[in-house]
PDB file of C-alpha atoms and ligand atoms in Angstrom:
ATOM      1  CA  UNK A   1     -37.489 129.403 199.979  1.00  0.00           C
ATOM      2  CA  UNK A   2     -39.144 126.748 197.915  1.00  0.00           C
ATOM      3  CA  UNK A   3     -37.020 124.675 195.462  1.00  0.00           C
ATOM      4  CA  UNK A   4     -38.618 124.136 192.049  1.00  0.00           C
ATOM      5  CA  UNK A   5     -41.405 121.741 192.078  1.00  0.00           C
ATOM      6  CA  UNK A   6     -42.364 122.080 195.774  1.00  0.00           C
ATOM      7  CA  UNK A   7     -45.867 122.927 196.740  1.00  0.00           C
ATOM      8  CA  UNK A   8     -47.037 126.053 196.248  1.00  0.00           C
ATOM      9  CA  UNK A   9     -48.268 129.148 198.553  1.00  0.00           C
ATOM     10  CA  UNK A  10     -51.999 129.575 198.679  1.00  0.00           C
ATOM     11  CA  UNK A  11     -53.560 131.676 196.104  1.00  0.00           C
ATOM     12  CA  UNK A  12     -54.480 135.123 197.068  1.00  0.00           C
ATOM     13  CA  UNK A  13     -58.174 135.724 196.615  1.00  0.00           C
ATOM     14  CA  UNK A  14     -57.565 139.102 194.990  1.00  0.00           C
ATOM     15  CA  UNK A  15     -56.191 137.256 191.940  1.00  0.00           C
ATOM     16  CA  UNK A  16     -58.083 135.862 189.040  1.00  0.00           C
ATOM     17  CA  UNK A  17     -59.189 132.144 189.809  1.00  0.00           C
ATOM     18  CA  UNK A  18     -56.890 129.598 188.662  1.00  0.00           C
ATOM     19  CA  UNK A  19     -57.677 127.697 185.851  1.00  0.00           C
ATOM     20  CA  UNK A  20     -58.815 124.109 186.244  1.00  0.00           C
ATOM     21  CA  UNK A  21     -56.694 121.425 184.797  1.00  0.00           C
ATOM     22  CA  UNK A  22     -58.178 119.368 182.095  1.00  0.00           C
ATOM     23  CA  UNK A  23     -56.024 116.312 183.056  1.00  0.00           C
ATOM     24  CA  UNK A  24     -56.945 116.667 186.536  1.00  0.00           C
ATOM     25  CA  UNK A  25     -60.471 115.298 185.671  1.00  0.00           C
ATOM     26  CA  UNK A  26     -59.000 112.246 184.106  1.00  0.00           C
ATOM     27  CA  UNK A  27     -59.939 109.767 186.822  1.00  0.00           C
ATOM     28  CA  UNK A  28     -57.251 107.193 187.578  1.00  0.00           C
ATOM     29  CA  UNK A  29     -54.727 108.591 184.906  1.00  0.00           C
ATOM     30  CA  UNK A  30     -51.269 108.434 186.386  1.00  0.00           C
ATOM     31  CA  UNK A  31     -49.071 111.027 184.871  1.00  0.00           C
ATOM     32  CA  UNK A  32     -45.288 110.712 184.666  1.00  0.00           C
ATOM     33  CA  UNK A  33     -43.013 113.477 185.115  1.00  0.00           C
ATOM     34  CA  UNK A  34     -42.454 113.377 181.429  1.00  0.00           C
ATOM     35  CA  UNK A  35     -46.214 114.028 180.803  1.00  0.00           C
ATOM     36  CA  UNK A  36     -46.365 116.861 183.183  1.00  0.00           C
ATOM     37  CA  UNK A  37     -43.320 118.512 181.315  1.00  0.00           C
ATOM     38  CA  UNK A  38     -44.714 117.886 177.899  1.00  0.00           C
ATOM     39  CA  UNK A  39     -48.118 119.560 178.986  1.00  0.00           C
ATOM     40  CA  UNK A  40     -46.394 122.566 180.283  1.00  0.00           C
ATOM     41  CA  UNK A  41     -44.281 123.027 177.485  1.00  0.00           C
ATOM     42  CA  UNK A  42     -47.310 122.490 175.113  1.00  0.00           C
ATOM     43  CA  UNK A  43     -48.962 125.288 177.099  1.00  0.00           C
ATOM     44  CA  UNK A  44     -46.115 127.523 176.914  1.00  0.00           C
ATOM     45  CA  UNK A  45     -46.024 127.019 173.059  1.00  0.00           C
ATOM     46  CA  UNK A  46     -49.585 128.451 172.649  1.00  0.00           C
ATOM     47  CA  UNK A  47     -48.256 131.930 173.441  1.00  0.00           C
ATOM     48  CA  UNK A  48     -49.183 134.558 171.046  1.00  0.00           C
ATOM     49  CA  UNK A  49     -48.936 138.249 170.767  1.00  0.00           C
ATOM     50  CA  UNK A  50     -51.872 140.300 172.191  1.00  0.00           C
ATOM     51  CA  UNK A  51     -50.908 143.896 172.491  1.00  0.00           C
ATOM     52  CA  UNK A  52     -48.263 146.293 173.560  1.00  0.00           C
ATOM     53  CA  UNK A  53     -48.238 149.357 175.710  1.00  0.00           C
ATOM     54  CA  UNK A  54     -45.948 152.026 176.940  1.00  0.00           C
ATOM     55  CA  UNK A  55     -47.602 152.854 180.024  1.00  0.00           C
ATOM     56  CA  UNK A  56     -49.657 150.999 182.738  1.00  0.00           C
ATOM     57  CA  UNK A  57     -52.744 152.946 182.095  1.00  0.00           C
ATOM     58  CA  UNK A  58     -52.750 151.935 178.571  1.00  0.00           C
ATOM     59  CA  UNK A  59     -52.494 148.000 179.438  1.00  0.00           C
ATOM     60  CA  UNK A  60     -55.925 146.423 179.044  1.00  0.00           C
ATOM     61  CA  UNK A  61     -57.199 145.018 182.296  1.00  0.00           C
ATOM     62  CA  UNK A  62     -57.374 141.399 181.757  1.00  0.00           C
ATOM     63  CA  UNK A  63     -59.202 139.110 184.256  1.00  0.00           C
ATOM     64  CA  UNK A  64     -56.521 136.273 183.474  1.00  0.00           C
ATOM     65  CA  UNK A  65     -53.454 135.214 185.626  1.00  0.00           C
ATOM     66  CA  UNK A  66     -50.501 137.162 184.526  1.00  0.00           C
ATOM     67  CA  UNK A  67     -46.819 136.261 184.651  1.00  0.00           C
ATOM     68  CA  UNK A  68     -44.217 139.047 184.206  1.00  0.00           C
ATOM     69  CA  UNK A  69     -40.762 138.651 182.573  1.00  0.00           C
ATOM     70  CA  UNK A  70     -38.278 141.022 183.788  1.00  0.00           C
ATOM     71  CA  UNK A  71     -34.404 141.377 183.691  1.00  0.00           C
ATOM     72  CA  UNK A  72     -31.549 143.537 182.827  1.00  0.00           C
ATOM     73  CA  UNK A  73     -30.974 144.180 179.193  1.00  0.00           C
ATOM     74  CA  UNK A  74     -28.754 141.251 177.673  1.00  0.00           C
ATOM     75  CA  UNK A  75     -29.575 138.989 180.566  1.00  0.00           C
ATOM     76  CA  UNK A  76     -31.194 136.681 178.211  1.00  0.00           C
ATOM     77  CA  UNK A  77     -34.999 137.344 178.738  1.00  0.00           C
ATOM     78  CA  UNK A  78     -36.038 137.399 174.886  1.00  0.00           C
ATOM     79  CA  UNK A  79     -34.130 134.285 174.296  1.00  0.00           C
ATOM     80  CA  UNK A  80     -35.620 132.663 177.430  1.00  0.00           C
ATOM     81  CA  UNK A  81     -39.078 133.657 176.369  1.00  0.00           C
ATOM     82  CA  UNK A  82     -38.413 132.223 172.856  1.00  0.00           C
ATOM     83  CA  UNK A  83     -37.108 129.083 174.360  1.00  0.00           C
ATOM     84  CA  UNK A  84     -39.802 128.624 176.875  1.00  0.00           C
ATOM     85  CA  UNK A  85     -42.506 129.139 174.168  1.00  0.00           C
ATOM     86  CA  UNK A  86     -40.414 127.234 171.521  1.00  0.00           C
ATOM     87  CA  UNK A  87     -40.937 130.114 169.113  1.00  0.00           C
ATOM     88  CA  UNK A  88     -38.090 131.675 167.325  1.00  0.00           C
ATOM     89  CA  UNK A  89     -39.280 135.430 167.374  1.00  0.00           C
ATOM     90  CA  UNK A  90     -42.096 135.691 169.825  1.00  0.00           C
ATOM     91  CA  UNK A  91     -40.203 138.101 171.887  1.00  0.00           C
ATOM     92  CA  UNK A  92     -38.585 139.782 168.996  1.00  0.00           C
ATOM     93  CA  UNK A  93     -41.365 142.526 169.350  1.00  0.00           C
ATOM     94  CA  UNK A  94     -39.831 143.860 172.428  1.00  0.00           C
ATOM     95  CA  UNK A  95     -36.577 144.421 170.719  1.00  0.00           C
ATOM     96  CA  UNK A  96     -37.734 146.487 167.715  1.00  0.00           C
ATOM     97  CA  UNK A  97     -37.238 150.230 167.952  1.00  0.00           C
ATOM     98  CA  UNK A  98     -39.766 152.299 169.783  1.00  0.00           C
ATOM     99  CA  UNK A  99     -40.853 149.171 171.453  1.00  0.00           C
ATOM    100  CA  UNK A 100     -37.847 148.403 173.893  1.00  0.00           C
ATOM    101  CA  UNK A 101     -39.587 150.387 176.595  1.00  0.00           C
ATOM    102  CA  UNK A 102     -42.939 148.874 176.248  1.00  0.00           C
ATOM    103  CA  UNK A 103     -44.930 146.272 177.873  1.00  0.00           C
ATOM    104  CA  UNK A 104     -45.819 143.434 175.500  1.00  0.00           C
ATOM    105  CA  UNK A 105     -48.667 140.958 176.313  1.00  0.00           C
ATOM    106  CA  UNK A 106     -48.858 137.458 175.039  1.00  0.00           C
ATOM    107  CA  UNK A 107     -51.912 135.290 175.352  1.00  0.00           C
ATOM    108  CA  UNK A 108     -51.641 131.599 176.411  1.00  0.00           C
ATOM    109  CA  UNK A 109     -54.080 128.581 176.185  1.00  0.00           C
ATOM    110  CA  UNK A 110     -56.791 127.810 173.724  1.00  0.00           C
ATOM    111  CA  UNK A 111     -57.272 130.273 170.869  1.00  0.00           C
ATOM    112  CA  UNK A 112     -60.705 131.315 171.593  1.00  0.00           C
ATOM    113  CA  UNK A 113     -60.322 131.288 175.247  1.00  0.00           C
ATOM    114  CA  UNK A 114     -57.015 132.210 176.438  1.00  0.00           C
ATOM    115  CA  UNK A 115     -56.291 131.225 180.112  1.00  0.00           C
ATOM    116  CA  UNK A 116     -53.361 133.314 181.131  1.00  0.00           C
ATOM    117  CA  UNK A 117     -50.913 135.987 179.910  1.00  0.00           C
ATOM    118  CA  UNK A 118     -47.254 136.591 179.593  1.00  0.00           C
ATOM    119  CA  UNK A 119     -46.162 140.057 180.085  1.00  0.00           C
ATOM    120  CA  UNK A 120     -42.673 140.832 178.791  1.00  0.00           C
ATOM    121  CA  UNK A 121     -41.502 144.007 180.627  1.00  0.00           C
ATOM    122  CA  UNK A 122     -38.770 146.559 179.403  1.00  0.00           C
ATOM    123  CA  UNK A 123     -35.362 145.405 179.739  1.00  0.00           C
ATOM    124  CA  UNK A 124     -33.167 147.751 182.255  1.00  0.00           C
ATOM    125  CA  UNK A 125     -29.758 148.789 182.917  1.00  0.00           C
ATOM    126  CA  UNK A 126     -28.659 149.577 179.505  1.00  0.00           C
ATOM    127  CA  UNK A 127     -25.740 152.016 180.199  1.00  0.00           C
ATOM    128  CA  UNK A 128     -26.278 154.559 177.388  1.00  0.00           C
ATOM    129  CA  UNK A 129     -29.925 155.271 178.437  1.00  0.00           C
ATOM    130  CA  UNK A 130     -30.505 158.857 179.361  1.00  0.00           C
ATOM    131  CA  UNK A 131     -31.341 159.574 183.039  1.00  0.00           C
ATOM    132  CA  UNK A 132     -35.065 160.687 182.128  1.00  0.00           C
ATOM    133  CA  UNK A 133     -35.567 157.299 180.423  1.00  0.00           C
ATOM    134  CA  UNK A 134     -34.403 155.657 183.561  1.00  0.00           C
ATOM    135  CA  UNK A 135     -36.694 157.416 185.839  1.00  0.00           C
ATOM    136  CA  UNK A 136     -39.498 156.646 183.435  1.00  0.00           C
ATOM    137  CA  UNK A 137     -38.404 152.975 183.276  1.00  0.00           C
ATOM    138  CA  UNK A 138     -38.420 153.038 187.346  1.00  0.00           C
ATOM    139  CA  UNK A 139     -41.957 154.514 187.313  1.00  0.00           C
ATOM    140  CA  UNK A 140     -43.333 151.939 184.790  1.00  0.00           C
ATOM    141  CA  UNK A 141     -41.923 149.003 186.497  1.00  0.00           C
ATOM    142  CA  UNK A 142     -42.687 150.127 190.048  1.00  0.00           C
ATOM    143  CA  UNK A 143     -46.350 150.830 189.168  1.00  0.00           C
ATOM    144  CA  UNK A 144     -46.646 147.684 187.238  1.00  0.00           C
ATOM    145  CA  UNK A 145     -45.099 145.252 189.839  1.00  0.00           C
ATOM    146  CA  UNK A 146     -46.826 147.091 192.785  1.00  0.00           C
ATOM    147  CA  UNK A 147     -50.354 147.487 191.430  1.00  0.00           C
ATOM    148  CA  UNK A 148     -51.007 145.260 188.462  1.00  0.00           C
ATOM    149  CA  UNK A 149     -53.983 143.485 189.902  1.00  0.00           C
ATOM    150  CA  UNK A 150     -53.928 140.201 187.675  1.00  0.00           C
ATOM    151  CA  UNK A 151     -50.273 139.561 188.296  1.00  0.00           C
ATOM    152  CA  UNK A 152     -49.644 136.139 189.864  1.00  0.00           C
ATOM    153  CA  UNK A 153     -46.007 135.618 189.255  1.00  0.00           C
ATOM    154  CA  UNK A 154     -42.727 137.243 188.251  1.00  0.00           C
ATOM    155  CA  UNK A 155     -39.887 135.478 186.201  1.00  0.00           C
ATOM    156  CA  UNK A 156     -36.704 137.375 186.900  1.00  0.00           C
ATOM    157  CA  UNK A 157     -33.682 136.641 184.527  1.00  0.00           C
ATOM    158  CA  UNK A 158     -30.286 137.080 186.036  1.00  0.00           C
ATOM    159  CA  UNK A 159     -27.099 136.553 184.100  1.00  0.00           C
ATOM    160  CA  UNK A 160     -25.548 133.773 186.027  1.00  0.00           C
ATOM    161  CA  UNK A 161     -21.992 135.121 185.656  1.00  0.00           C
ATOM    162  CA  UNK A 162     -23.008 138.495 187.054  1.00  0.00           C
ATOM    163  CA  UNK A 163     -25.448 137.444 189.812  1.00  0.00           C
ATOM    164  CA  UNK A 164     -28.047 140.304 191.284  1.00  0.00           C
ATOM    165  CA  UNK A 165     -27.162 143.732 190.380  1.00  0.00           C
ATOM    166  CA  UNK A 166     -28.217 146.834 192.169  1.00  0.00           C
ATOM    167  CA  UNK A 167     -31.084 147.331 189.776  1.00  0.00           C
ATOM    168  CA  UNK A 168     -32.172 143.699 190.009  1.00  0.00           C
ATOM    169  CA  UNK A 169     -32.285 144.328 193.728  1.00  0.00           C
ATOM    170  CA  UNK A 170     -34.342 147.619 193.062  1.00  0.00           C
ATOM    171  CA  UNK A 171     -36.694 145.781 190.802  1.00  0.00           C
ATOM    172  CA  UNK A 172     -37.310 143.219 193.521  1.00  0.00           C
ATOM    173  CA  UNK A 173     -37.998 145.779 196.058  1.00  0.00           C
ATOM    174  CA  UNK A 174     -40.899 146.972 193.949  1.00  0.00           C
ATOM    175  CA  UNK A 175     -42.605 143.532 194.162  1.00  0.00           C
ATOM    176  CA  UNK A 176     -41.234 142.420 197.490  1.00  0.00           C
ATOM    177  CA  UNK A 177     -44.375 143.190 199.470  1.00  0.00           C
ATOM    178  CA  UNK A 178     -46.689 141.157 197.260  1.00  0.00           C
ATOM    179  CA  UNK A 179     -43.984 138.342 197.183  1.00  0.00           C
ATOM    180  CA  UNK A 180     -43.699 138.397 200.927  1.00  0.00           C
ATOM    181  CA  UNK A 181     -47.486 137.906 201.338  1.00  0.00           C
ATOM    182  CA  UNK A 182     -47.790 135.186 198.817  1.00  0.00           C
ATOM    183  CA  UNK A 183     -49.876 137.253 196.355  1.00  0.00           C
ATOM    184  CA  UNK A 184     -47.150 137.023 193.650  1.00  0.00           C
ATOM    185  CA  UNK A 185     -44.690 134.152 193.256  1.00  0.00           C
ATOM    186  CA  UNK A 186     -41.117 134.593 192.115  1.00  0.00           C
ATOM    187  CA  UNK A 187     -38.871 132.516 189.765  1.00  0.00           C
ATOM    188  CA  UNK A 188     -35.192 133.640 189.131  1.00  0.00           C
ATOM    189  CA  UNK A 189     -33.599 132.018 186.245  1.00  0.00           C
ATOM    190  CA  UNK A 190     -29.836 131.964 186.315  1.00  0.00           C
ATOM    191  CA  UNK A 191     -29.300 132.313 182.506  1.00  0.00           C
ATOM    192  CA  UNK A 192     -26.501 131.491 180.240  1.00  0.00           C
ATOM    193  CA  UNK A 193     -25.444 128.697 182.695  1.00  0.00           C
ATOM    194  CA  UNK A 194     -23.736 126.742 179.843  1.00  0.00           C
ATOM    195  CA  UNK A 195     -20.927 129.273 180.448  1.00  0.00           C
ATOM    196  CA  UNK A 196     -20.351 128.180 183.927  1.00  0.00           C
ATOM    197  CA  UNK A 197     -18.611 125.042 185.027  1.00  0.00           C
ATOM    198  CA  UNK A 198     -20.126 122.893 187.795  1.00  0.00           C
ATOM    199  CA  UNK A 199     -18.380 124.570 190.673  1.00  0.00           C
ATOM    200  CA  UNK A 200     -19.349 128.093 189.342  1.00  0.00           C
ATOM    201  CA  UNK A 201     -22.788 127.044 188.863  1.00  0.00           C
ATOM    202  CA  UNK A 202     -23.189 125.895 192.356  1.00  0.00           C
ATOM    203  CA  UNK A 203     -21.798 129.044 193.637  1.00  0.00           C
ATOM    204  CA  UNK A 204     -24.011 131.228 191.411  1.00  0.00           C
ATOM    205  CA  UNK A 205     -27.052 129.139 192.757  1.00  0.00           C
ATOM    206  CA  UNK A 206     -25.902 129.694 196.571  1.00  0.00           C
ATOM    207  CA  UNK A 207     -25.346 133.491 196.190  1.00  0.00           C
ATOM    208  CA  UNK A 208     -28.693 133.756 194.556  1.00  0.00           C
ATOM    209  CA  UNK A 209     -30.360 131.797 197.322  1.00  0.00           C
ATOM    210  CA  UNK A 210     -28.675 133.906 199.798  1.00  0.00           C
ATOM    211  CA  UNK A 211     -30.036 137.136 198.336  1.00  0.00           C
ATOM    212  CA  UNK A 212     -33.491 135.696 198.012  1.00  0.00           C
ATOM    213  CA  UNK A 213     -33.507 134.495 201.574  1.00  0.00           C
ATOM    214  CA  UNK A 214     -33.939 138.263 202.479  1.00  0.00           C
ATOM    215  CA  UNK A 215     -37.186 138.399 200.958  1.00  0.00           C
ATOM    216  CA  UNK A 216     -38.514 135.097 201.620  1.00  0.00           C
ATOM    217  CA  UNK A 217     -41.333 134.659 204.269  1.00  0.00           C
ATOM    218  CA  UNK A 218     -43.362 131.770 205.405  1.00  0.00           C
ATOM    219  CA  UNK A 219     -46.030 132.789 202.887  1.00  0.00           C
ATOM    220  CA  UNK A 220     -43.765 133.305 199.840  1.00  0.00           C
ATOM    221  CA  UNK A 221     -43.189 131.038 196.842  1.00  0.00           C
ATOM    222  CA  UNK A 222     -39.714 131.857 195.695  1.00  0.00           C
ATOM    223  CA  UNK A 223     -37.728 129.614 193.482  1.00  0.00           C
ATOM    224  CA  UNK A 224     -34.223 129.855 191.623  1.00  0.00           C
ATOM    225  CA  UNK A 225     -32.899 127.569 188.929  1.00  0.00           C
ATOM    226  CA  UNK A 226     -29.942 127.499 186.380  1.00  0.00           C
ATOM    227  CA  UNK A 227     -31.087 128.037 182.981  1.00  0.00           C
ATOM    228  CA  UNK A 228     -29.540 127.564 179.588  1.00  0.00           C
ATOM    229  CA  UNK A 229     -31.363 128.442 176.352  1.00  0.00           C
ATOM    230  CA  UNK A 230     -28.285 127.105 174.477  1.00  0.00           C
ATOM    231  CA  UNK A 231     -28.224 123.669 176.237  1.00  0.00           C
ATOM    232  CA  UNK A 232     -31.951 123.765 176.849  1.00  0.00           C
ATOM    233  CA  UNK A 233     -31.320 122.922 180.370  1.00  0.00           C
ATOM    234  CA  UNK A 234     -33.840 124.076 183.087  1.00  0.00           C
ATOM    235  CA  UNK A 235     -36.505 124.753 180.370  1.00  0.00           C
ATOM    236  CA  UNK A 236     -38.978 122.017 181.097  1.00  0.00           C
ATOM    237  CA  UNK A 237     -38.570 122.720 184.761  1.00  0.00           C
ATOM    238  CA  UNK A 238     -39.192 126.378 184.417  1.00  0.00           C
ATOM    239  CA  UNK A 239     -42.037 125.696 182.062  1.00  0.00           C
ATOM    240  CA  UNK A 240     -43.650 123.257 184.690  1.00  0.00           C
ATOM    241  CA  UNK A 241     -43.259 125.990 187.516  1.00  0.00           C
ATOM    242  CA  UNK A 242     -45.152 128.462 185.331  1.00  0.00           C
ATOM    243  CA  UNK A 243     -47.706 125.988 184.368  1.00  0.00           C
ATOM    244  CA  UNK A 244     -48.357 125.166 188.082  1.00  0.00           C
ATOM    245  CA  UNK A 245     -48.738 128.882 189.117  1.00  0.00           C
ATOM    246  CA  UNK A 246     -51.554 128.972 186.400  1.00  0.00           C
ATOM    247  CA  UNK A 247     -53.052 125.416 186.992  1.00  0.00           C
ATOM    248  CA  UNK A 248     -52.454 124.588 190.612  1.00  0.00           C
ATOM    249  CA  UNK A 249     -54.313 121.286 190.243  1.00  0.00           C
ATOM    250  CA  UNK A 250     -51.924 119.893 187.752  1.00  0.00           C
TER     251      UNK A 250
HETATM  252  P1  GDP B   1     -32.306 140.320 176.507  1.00  0.00           P
HETATM  253  O1  GDP B   1     -31.735 141.615 176.284  1.00  0.00           O
HETATM  254  O2  GDP B   1     -32.499 140.177 177.940  1.00  0.00           O
HETATM  255  O3  GDP B   1     -33.636 140.124 175.934  1.00  0.00           O
HETATM  256  O4  GDP B   1     -31.155 139.386 175.973  1.00  0.00           O
HETATM  257  P2  GDP B   1     -31.112 138.399 174.713  1.00  0.00           P
HETATM  258  O5  GDP B   1     -32.327 137.355 174.847  1.00  0.00           O
HETATM  259  O6  GDP B   1     -31.311 139.333 173.481  1.00  0.00           O
HETATM  260  O7  GDP B   1     -29.682 137.502 175.078  1.00  0.00           O
HETATM  261  C1  GDP B   1     -28.487 138.680 175.109  1.00  0.00           C
HETATM  262  C2  GDP B   1     -27.360 137.878 174.506  1.00  0.00           C
HETATM  263  O8  GDP B   1     -26.927 136.683 175.300  1.00  0.00           O
HETATM  264  C3  GDP B   1     -27.398 137.189 173.161  1.00  0.00           C
HETATM  265  O9  GDP B   1     -26.288 137.481 172.361  1.00  0.00           O
HETATM  266  C4  GDP B   1     -27.877 135.922 173.408  1.00  0.00           C
HETATM  267  O10 GDP B   1     -27.357 135.028 172.167  1.00  0.00           O
HETATM  268  C5  GDP B   1     -27.171 135.511 174.521  1.00  0.00           C
HETATM  269  N1  GDP B   1     -27.768 134.281 175.063  1.00  0.00           N
HETATM  270  C6  GDP B   1     -29.025 134.403 175.598  1.00  0.00           C
HETATM  271  N2  GDP B   1     -29.366 133.119 176.232  1.00  0.00           N
HETATM  272  C7  GDP B   1     -28.137 132.285 176.236  1.00  0.00           C
HETATM  273  C8  GDP B   1     -27.740 131.015 176.658  1.00  0.00           C
HETATM  274  O11 GDP B   1     -28.502 130.174 177.201  1.00  0.00           O
HETATM  275  N3  GDP B   1     -26.529 130.680 176.492  1.00  0.00           N
HETATM  276  C9  GDP B   1     -25.427 131.420 175.927  1.00  0.00           C
HETATM  277  N4  GDP B   1     -24.376 131.027 175.816  1.00  0.00           N
HETATM  278  N5  GDP B   1     -25.801 132.859 175.592  1.00  0.00           N
HETATM  279  C10 GDP B   1     -27.191 133.154 175.576  1.00  0.00           C
END
């Protein structure tokens, strides 16, 4: 398994072409780690709402690399998206009644020519949800993760105090074949890490790594990191990972 910032697995040819990084053409320019983080956060900040859909076949086919955000309800997914994009209410749409089961798409990059998409997928595992709705969720998620052609990466939010639940594992199984062959990259954010002390944080990280080891292959690009929206820790690193998925030259 790769740690954050390690080199990446090869791009799968069936995915949309990665976007060339403008800074890569600045000859001789030496970028510091701080510059890279700033650029990645700046790119995340450009996110704006594009469209919403309740079924996969209603989602537009967009020839742009797409990164999906998934996680149990209450795992901190909306907060993580808002923090990464430095926008207070971006993921708010996903919380409005009637839209909680929707897939919400956001454009990133220059206004006229977006270069990538964030997809906020429905939260799962909410106890009060009826069986029918749970089955429907399964189908939407399984279909999306297994067949969405432009999908290049998945960010899975897991509450650092709870670790992977059965539903998280089930969700990973939907995308595991594409992660295993390197077509889709995976970043697990262990959220709300501010609630853990150092020992607990290390334990959470080690247990997550053990679980991820099971789906990791030579081709896979799988990362895991502690994340706190409250303390703003792990935010710059996560932004850089996502930026590098879309801009491999950076
Ligand atoms: P979602 O259902 O996965 O979108 O979860 P939310 O983003 O709505 O967060 C669920 C709850 O966790 C809210 O009460 C948030 O304020 C809280 N939360 C989210 N991120 C953090 C964090 O980094 N630290 C702490 N302490 N609480 C957080």
